[in-house]
Short mmCIF file of C-alpha atoms in Angstrom, two decimals:
data_model
loop_
_atom_site.label_atom_id
_atom_site.label_comp_id
_atom_site.label_asym_id
_atom_site.label_seq_id
_atom_site.Cartn_x
_atom_site.Cartn_y
_atom_site.Cartn_z
CA MET A 1 107.79 69.86 99.27
CA SER A 2 109.77 66.62 99.07
CA GLY A 3 108.14 63.52 100.50
CA ARG A 4 105.05 63.93 98.33
CA VAL A 5 103.12 60.89 97.17
CA VAL A 6 103.29 60.83 93.36
CA LEU A 7 101.66 58.57 90.78
CA VAL A 8 102.99 58.61 87.21
CA THR A 9 101.14 56.59 84.59
CA GLY A 10 103.18 55.03 81.80
CA GLY A 11 106.29 55.53 83.88
CA SER A 12 108.49 52.73 82.58
CA ARG A 13 110.04 54.42 79.54
CA GLY A 14 110.59 57.65 77.69
CA ILE A 15 109.19 60.83 79.18
CA GLY A 16 107.33 58.91 81.88
CA LEU A 17 110.49 57.22 83.13
CA GLU A 18 112.32 60.53 83.29
CA ILE A 19 109.44 62.03 85.29
CA VAL A 20 109.55 59.10 87.74
CA ARG A 21 113.31 59.55 88.07
CA ALA A 22 113.00 63.30 88.65
CA PHE A 23 110.44 62.98 91.46
CA ALA A 24 112.38 60.13 93.09
CA ARG A 25 115.51 62.28 93.12
CA GLU A 26 113.51 64.93 94.97
CA GLY A 27 112.85 62.43 97.76
CA ASP A 28 109.19 61.86 96.86
CA ARG A 29 107.37 58.55 97.30
CA VAL A 30 106.81 57.62 93.67
CA TRP A 31 104.45 55.04 92.21
CA PHE A 32 104.22 54.24 88.52
CA ASN A 33 102.43 51.81 86.26
CA ASP A 34 102.98 49.97 83.03
CA LEU A 35 100.76 47.59 81.12
CA ARG A 36 103.20 44.69 81.56
CA GLU A 37 104.39 43.30 84.88
CA GLU A 38 107.81 42.36 83.50
CA GLN A 39 108.41 45.94 82.39
CA VAL A 40 107.35 47.23 85.81
CA GLN A 41 109.87 44.96 87.51
CA ALA A 42 112.65 45.83 85.08
CA THR A 43 112.10 49.57 85.53
CA ALA A 44 111.98 49.35 89.33
CA ALA A 45 115.19 47.31 89.34
CA ALA A 46 116.97 49.74 87.02
CA LEU A 47 116.03 52.70 89.22
CA ALA A 48 117.01 50.81 92.37
CA ALA A 49 120.46 50.37 90.80
CA GLU A 50 120.59 54.18 90.62
CA GLY A 51 119.72 54.39 94.33
CA LEU A 52 116.13 55.41 93.67
CA ALA A 53 113.33 53.56 95.46
CA VAL A 54 110.02 53.54 93.56
CA THR A 55 106.93 51.34 93.55
CA GLY A 56 105.62 49.90 90.30
CA ARG A 57 102.41 48.11 89.50
CA ALA A 58 100.94 46.61 86.33
CA CYS A 59 97.76 48.41 85.34
CA ASP A 60 95.83 49.02 82.13
CA VAL A 61 94.70 52.65 82.14
CA THR A 62 91.89 51.81 79.72
CA SER A 63 90.26 49.79 82.53
CA PHE A 64 88.25 51.91 84.97
CA ALA A 65 88.37 49.10 87.55
CA GLU A 66 92.13 48.52 87.29
CA VAL A 67 92.87 52.22 87.66
CA GLY A 68 90.59 52.39 90.68
CA ALA A 69 92.44 49.49 92.29
CA LEU A 70 95.80 51.15 91.60
CA ILE A 71 94.84 54.44 93.21
CA GLU A 72 93.23 52.65 96.14
CA ALA A 73 96.52 50.78 96.65
CA VAL A 74 98.51 54.03 96.60
CA VAL A 75 96.26 55.73 99.14
CA ALA A 76 96.08 52.64 101.35
CA ALA A 77 99.88 52.36 101.45
CA GLU A 78 100.77 56.05 101.66
CA GLY A 79 97.74 57.66 103.27
CA ARG A 80 97.32 60.29 100.56
CA LEU A 81 97.94 61.21 96.92
CA ASP A 82 99.60 64.56 96.26
CA VAL A 83 100.56 64.49 92.58
CA LEU A 84 99.07 62.66 89.62
CA VAL A 85 100.94 62.75 86.30
CA ASN A 86 98.94 61.39 83.37
CA ASN A 87 101.62 60.30 80.95
CA ALA A 88 100.47 56.94 79.56
CA GLY A 89 100.05 57.11 75.81
CA ILE A 90 100.41 55.24 72.54
CA THR A 91 100.48 56.04 68.82
CA ARG A 92 98.85 54.24 65.91
CA ASP A 93 99.70 56.59 63.05
CA ALA A 94 98.01 56.53 59.64
CA LEU A 95 96.44 58.94 57.22
CA MET A 96 92.69 59.21 57.78
CA MET A 97 91.84 57.37 54.55
CA ARG A 98 93.81 54.37 55.83
CA MET A 99 93.05 54.60 59.54
CA GLY A 100 91.12 51.66 60.94
CA GLU A 101 88.53 51.75 63.69
CA ASP A 102 90.90 49.78 65.93
CA GLN A 103 93.67 52.37 65.48
CA TRP A 104 91.30 55.21 66.35
CA GLN A 105 89.80 53.53 69.40
CA ALA A 106 93.10 52.28 70.82
CA VAL A 107 94.63 55.76 70.91
CA LEU A 108 91.52 57.51 72.23
CA GLN A 109 91.00 54.88 74.93
CA THR A 110 94.58 55.01 76.18
CA ASN A 111 95.49 58.67 75.74
CA LEU A 112 92.21 60.36 76.64
CA THR A 113 89.88 57.92 78.39
CA GLY A 114 92.85 56.75 80.46
CA CYS A 115 93.19 60.32 81.80
CA PHE A 116 89.50 60.36 82.67
CA HIS A 117 89.90 57.10 84.60
CA THR A 118 92.83 58.30 86.70
CA ILE A 119 91.40 61.75 87.41
CA ARG A 120 88.00 60.31 88.27
CA HIS A 121 89.55 58.08 90.93
CA ALA A 122 92.19 60.57 92.13
CA VAL A 123 89.85 63.48 92.81
CA LYS A 124 88.28 61.83 95.84
CA PRO A 125 91.43 61.67 98.01
CA MET A 126 92.69 65.00 96.68
CA MET A 127 89.43 66.79 97.41
CA LYS A 128 89.28 65.20 100.86
CA GLN A 129 92.78 66.43 101.74
CA ARG A 130 92.00 69.79 100.04
CA SER A 131 95.21 69.78 98.03
CA GLY A 132 96.70 68.17 94.99
CA ARG A 133 98.39 68.65 91.65
CA ILE A 134 97.38 66.98 88.40
CA VAL A 135 99.69 67.30 85.42
CA ASN A 136 98.47 65.89 82.12
CA ILE A 137 100.97 65.16 79.37
CA ALA A 138 99.38 66.49 76.18
CA SER A 139 101.30 67.21 72.97
CA VAL A 140 102.01 70.10 70.67
CA VAL A 141 100.09 68.20 67.98
CA GLY A 142 97.01 68.53 70.15
CA VAL A 143 97.39 72.29 69.62
CA MET A 144 98.51 72.44 65.97
CA GLY A 145 97.50 69.07 64.47
CA ASN A 146 99.73 66.78 62.42
CA ALA A 147 99.09 64.86 59.22
CA GLY A 148 98.90 61.13 59.83
CA GLN A 149 98.03 61.55 63.50
CA ALA A 150 94.32 62.35 63.53
CA ASN A 151 93.71 59.94 66.41
CA TYR A 152 96.69 61.13 68.48
CA SER A 153 96.00 64.82 67.79
CA ALA A 154 92.33 64.44 68.69
CA ALA A 155 93.16 62.59 71.90
CA LYS A 156 95.73 65.15 73.00
CA ALA A 157 93.41 68.06 72.13
CA GLY A 158 90.86 66.29 74.31
CA VAL A 159 93.41 66.12 77.13
CA ILE A 160 93.83 69.89 76.90
CA GLY A 161 90.07 70.43 77.11
CA LEU A 162 89.84 68.00 80.02
CA THR A 163 92.66 69.85 81.78
CA LYS A 164 90.92 73.21 81.57
CA THR A 165 87.58 71.81 82.71
CA MET A 166 89.10 69.97 85.68
CA ALA A 167 91.00 73.12 86.65
CA ARG A 168 87.70 74.96 86.94
CA GLU A 169 85.96 72.14 88.81
CA LEU A 170 88.72 71.49 91.34
CA ALA A 171 90.12 74.95 92.06
CA GLY A 172 87.82 75.41 95.04
CA ARG A 173 89.49 72.44 96.75
CA ASN A 174 93.02 73.69 96.02
CA VAL A 175 93.64 71.01 93.40
CA LEU A 176 95.59 72.55 90.52
CA VAL A 177 95.36 70.99 87.07
CA ASN A 178 97.72 71.84 84.23
CA ALA A 179 99.07 70.25 81.06
CA VAL A 180 102.49 69.98 79.48
CA ALA A 181 102.59 69.79 75.68
CA PRO A 182 105.91 68.37 74.49
CA GLY A 183 107.09 68.88 70.94
CA TYR A 184 109.62 66.63 69.25
CA ILE A 185 111.24 64.87 72.23
CA GLU A 186 113.77 62.09 71.67
CA THR A 187 112.07 58.91 72.94
CA ASP A 188 111.50 55.39 71.66
CA MET A 189 108.02 56.55 70.56
CA THR A 190 109.31 59.36 68.33
CA ALA A 191 112.02 57.00 67.04
CA GLN A 192 109.25 55.10 65.27
CA LEU A 193 108.32 58.09 63.10
CA PRO A 194 109.25 57.89 59.40
CA GLU A 195 112.50 59.68 58.55
CA ALA A 196 110.67 62.16 56.33
CA ALA A 197 108.40 63.11 59.23
CA LYS A 198 111.41 63.55 61.55
CA GLU A 199 113.14 65.83 59.05
CA GLU A 200 110.00 67.93 58.58
CA LEU A 201 109.55 68.30 62.34
CA SER A 202 113.20 69.28 62.78
CA ARG A 203 112.83 72.08 60.23
CA ARG A 204 110.02 73.58 62.30
CA ILE A 205 112.05 73.96 65.51
CA PRO A 206 113.55 77.45 65.94
CA LEU A 207 115.98 76.23 68.64
CA GLY A 208 117.43 73.89 66.05
CA ARG A 209 117.51 70.72 68.14
CA HIS A 210 115.30 67.98 69.46
CA GLY A 211 114.08 68.08 73.04
CA GLN A 212 115.11 65.71 75.83
CA ALA A 213 112.80 63.86 78.19
CA ALA A 214 114.54 65.45 81.18
CA GLU A 215 113.48 68.89 79.92
CA VAL A 216 109.83 67.82 80.02
CA ALA A 217 110.31 66.29 83.47
CA GLY A 218 111.68 69.59 84.75
CA VAL A 219 108.52 71.41 83.73
CA VAL A 220 106.37 68.72 85.39
CA LEU A 221 108.37 69.18 88.61
CA PHE A 222 107.74 72.92 88.42
CA LEU A 223 103.99 72.44 88.05
CA ALA A 224 103.98 70.08 91.03
CA GLY A 225 106.01 72.43 93.22
CA PRO A 226 105.44 75.54 95.35
CA ALA A 227 106.49 78.04 92.67
CA SER A 228 103.40 77.17 90.59
CA GLY A 229 100.85 77.66 93.36
CA TYR A 230 98.93 80.29 91.37
CA ILE A 231 98.90 78.41 88.06
CA THR A 232 95.99 76.25 86.97
CA GLY A 233 94.25 75.43 83.71
CA GLN A 234 97.36 76.18 81.66
CA VAL A 235 99.17 74.36 78.86
CA LEU A 236 102.96 74.77 78.88
CA GLN A 237 104.52 73.88 75.54
CA VAL A 238 107.97 72.31 75.71
CA ASP A 239 108.66 72.38 71.98
CA GLY A 240 111.71 74.55 71.24
CA GLY A 241 109.41 77.15 69.69
CA MET A 242 107.97 74.74 67.12
CA HIS A 243 104.48 76.20 67.59
CA MET A 244 103.96 79.80 68.69
#
């Protein structure tokens, strides 16, 4: 199934970058976005140095119009869209008693409404071609919750609910929708957590180590490939057993 047209949101760093890299290594035609044009160019250049050709574009996933223009550009250039990976996300951590309205709205708009925007625009070409895979990057905290992350947990729980609903709506057109829920994965985002929070998370992991972005990317590849053709509406936790 190489040669697929793939769009990965938030693909310039962390888990998103590793997903872009994994699909490009498979020989797929990969597009990705980032909020900043300079980061898009830097990521594309770094991957080109690895021998991987990808296409990047600046796009704010909180903008319905910008997302629509991005997906229109992908379909116009490639003729189709086979795989959508909703990875774009941010954190604005605080205990509820200290959380501001701006912190709440920023995370919900990016992590949840951003998924709505991309799916809303992607379903048209996917339904027309009667095939497609949508993989939403949720989080284990969307399943179990986490103190100090009410906004992030709520957004990721919403992504899980959105995943299951879209799986039901799109199954008749052979569009499969699943979610991956990473646990404690070593990225620049998790590096910002307080040391006490990192230590507490580490104690909860039965495998006794932190996860790697490549391990999440491998599961995304599986859900986009032929071996997962009878899987939809599921949430696969990549968390080392942190939540069972």
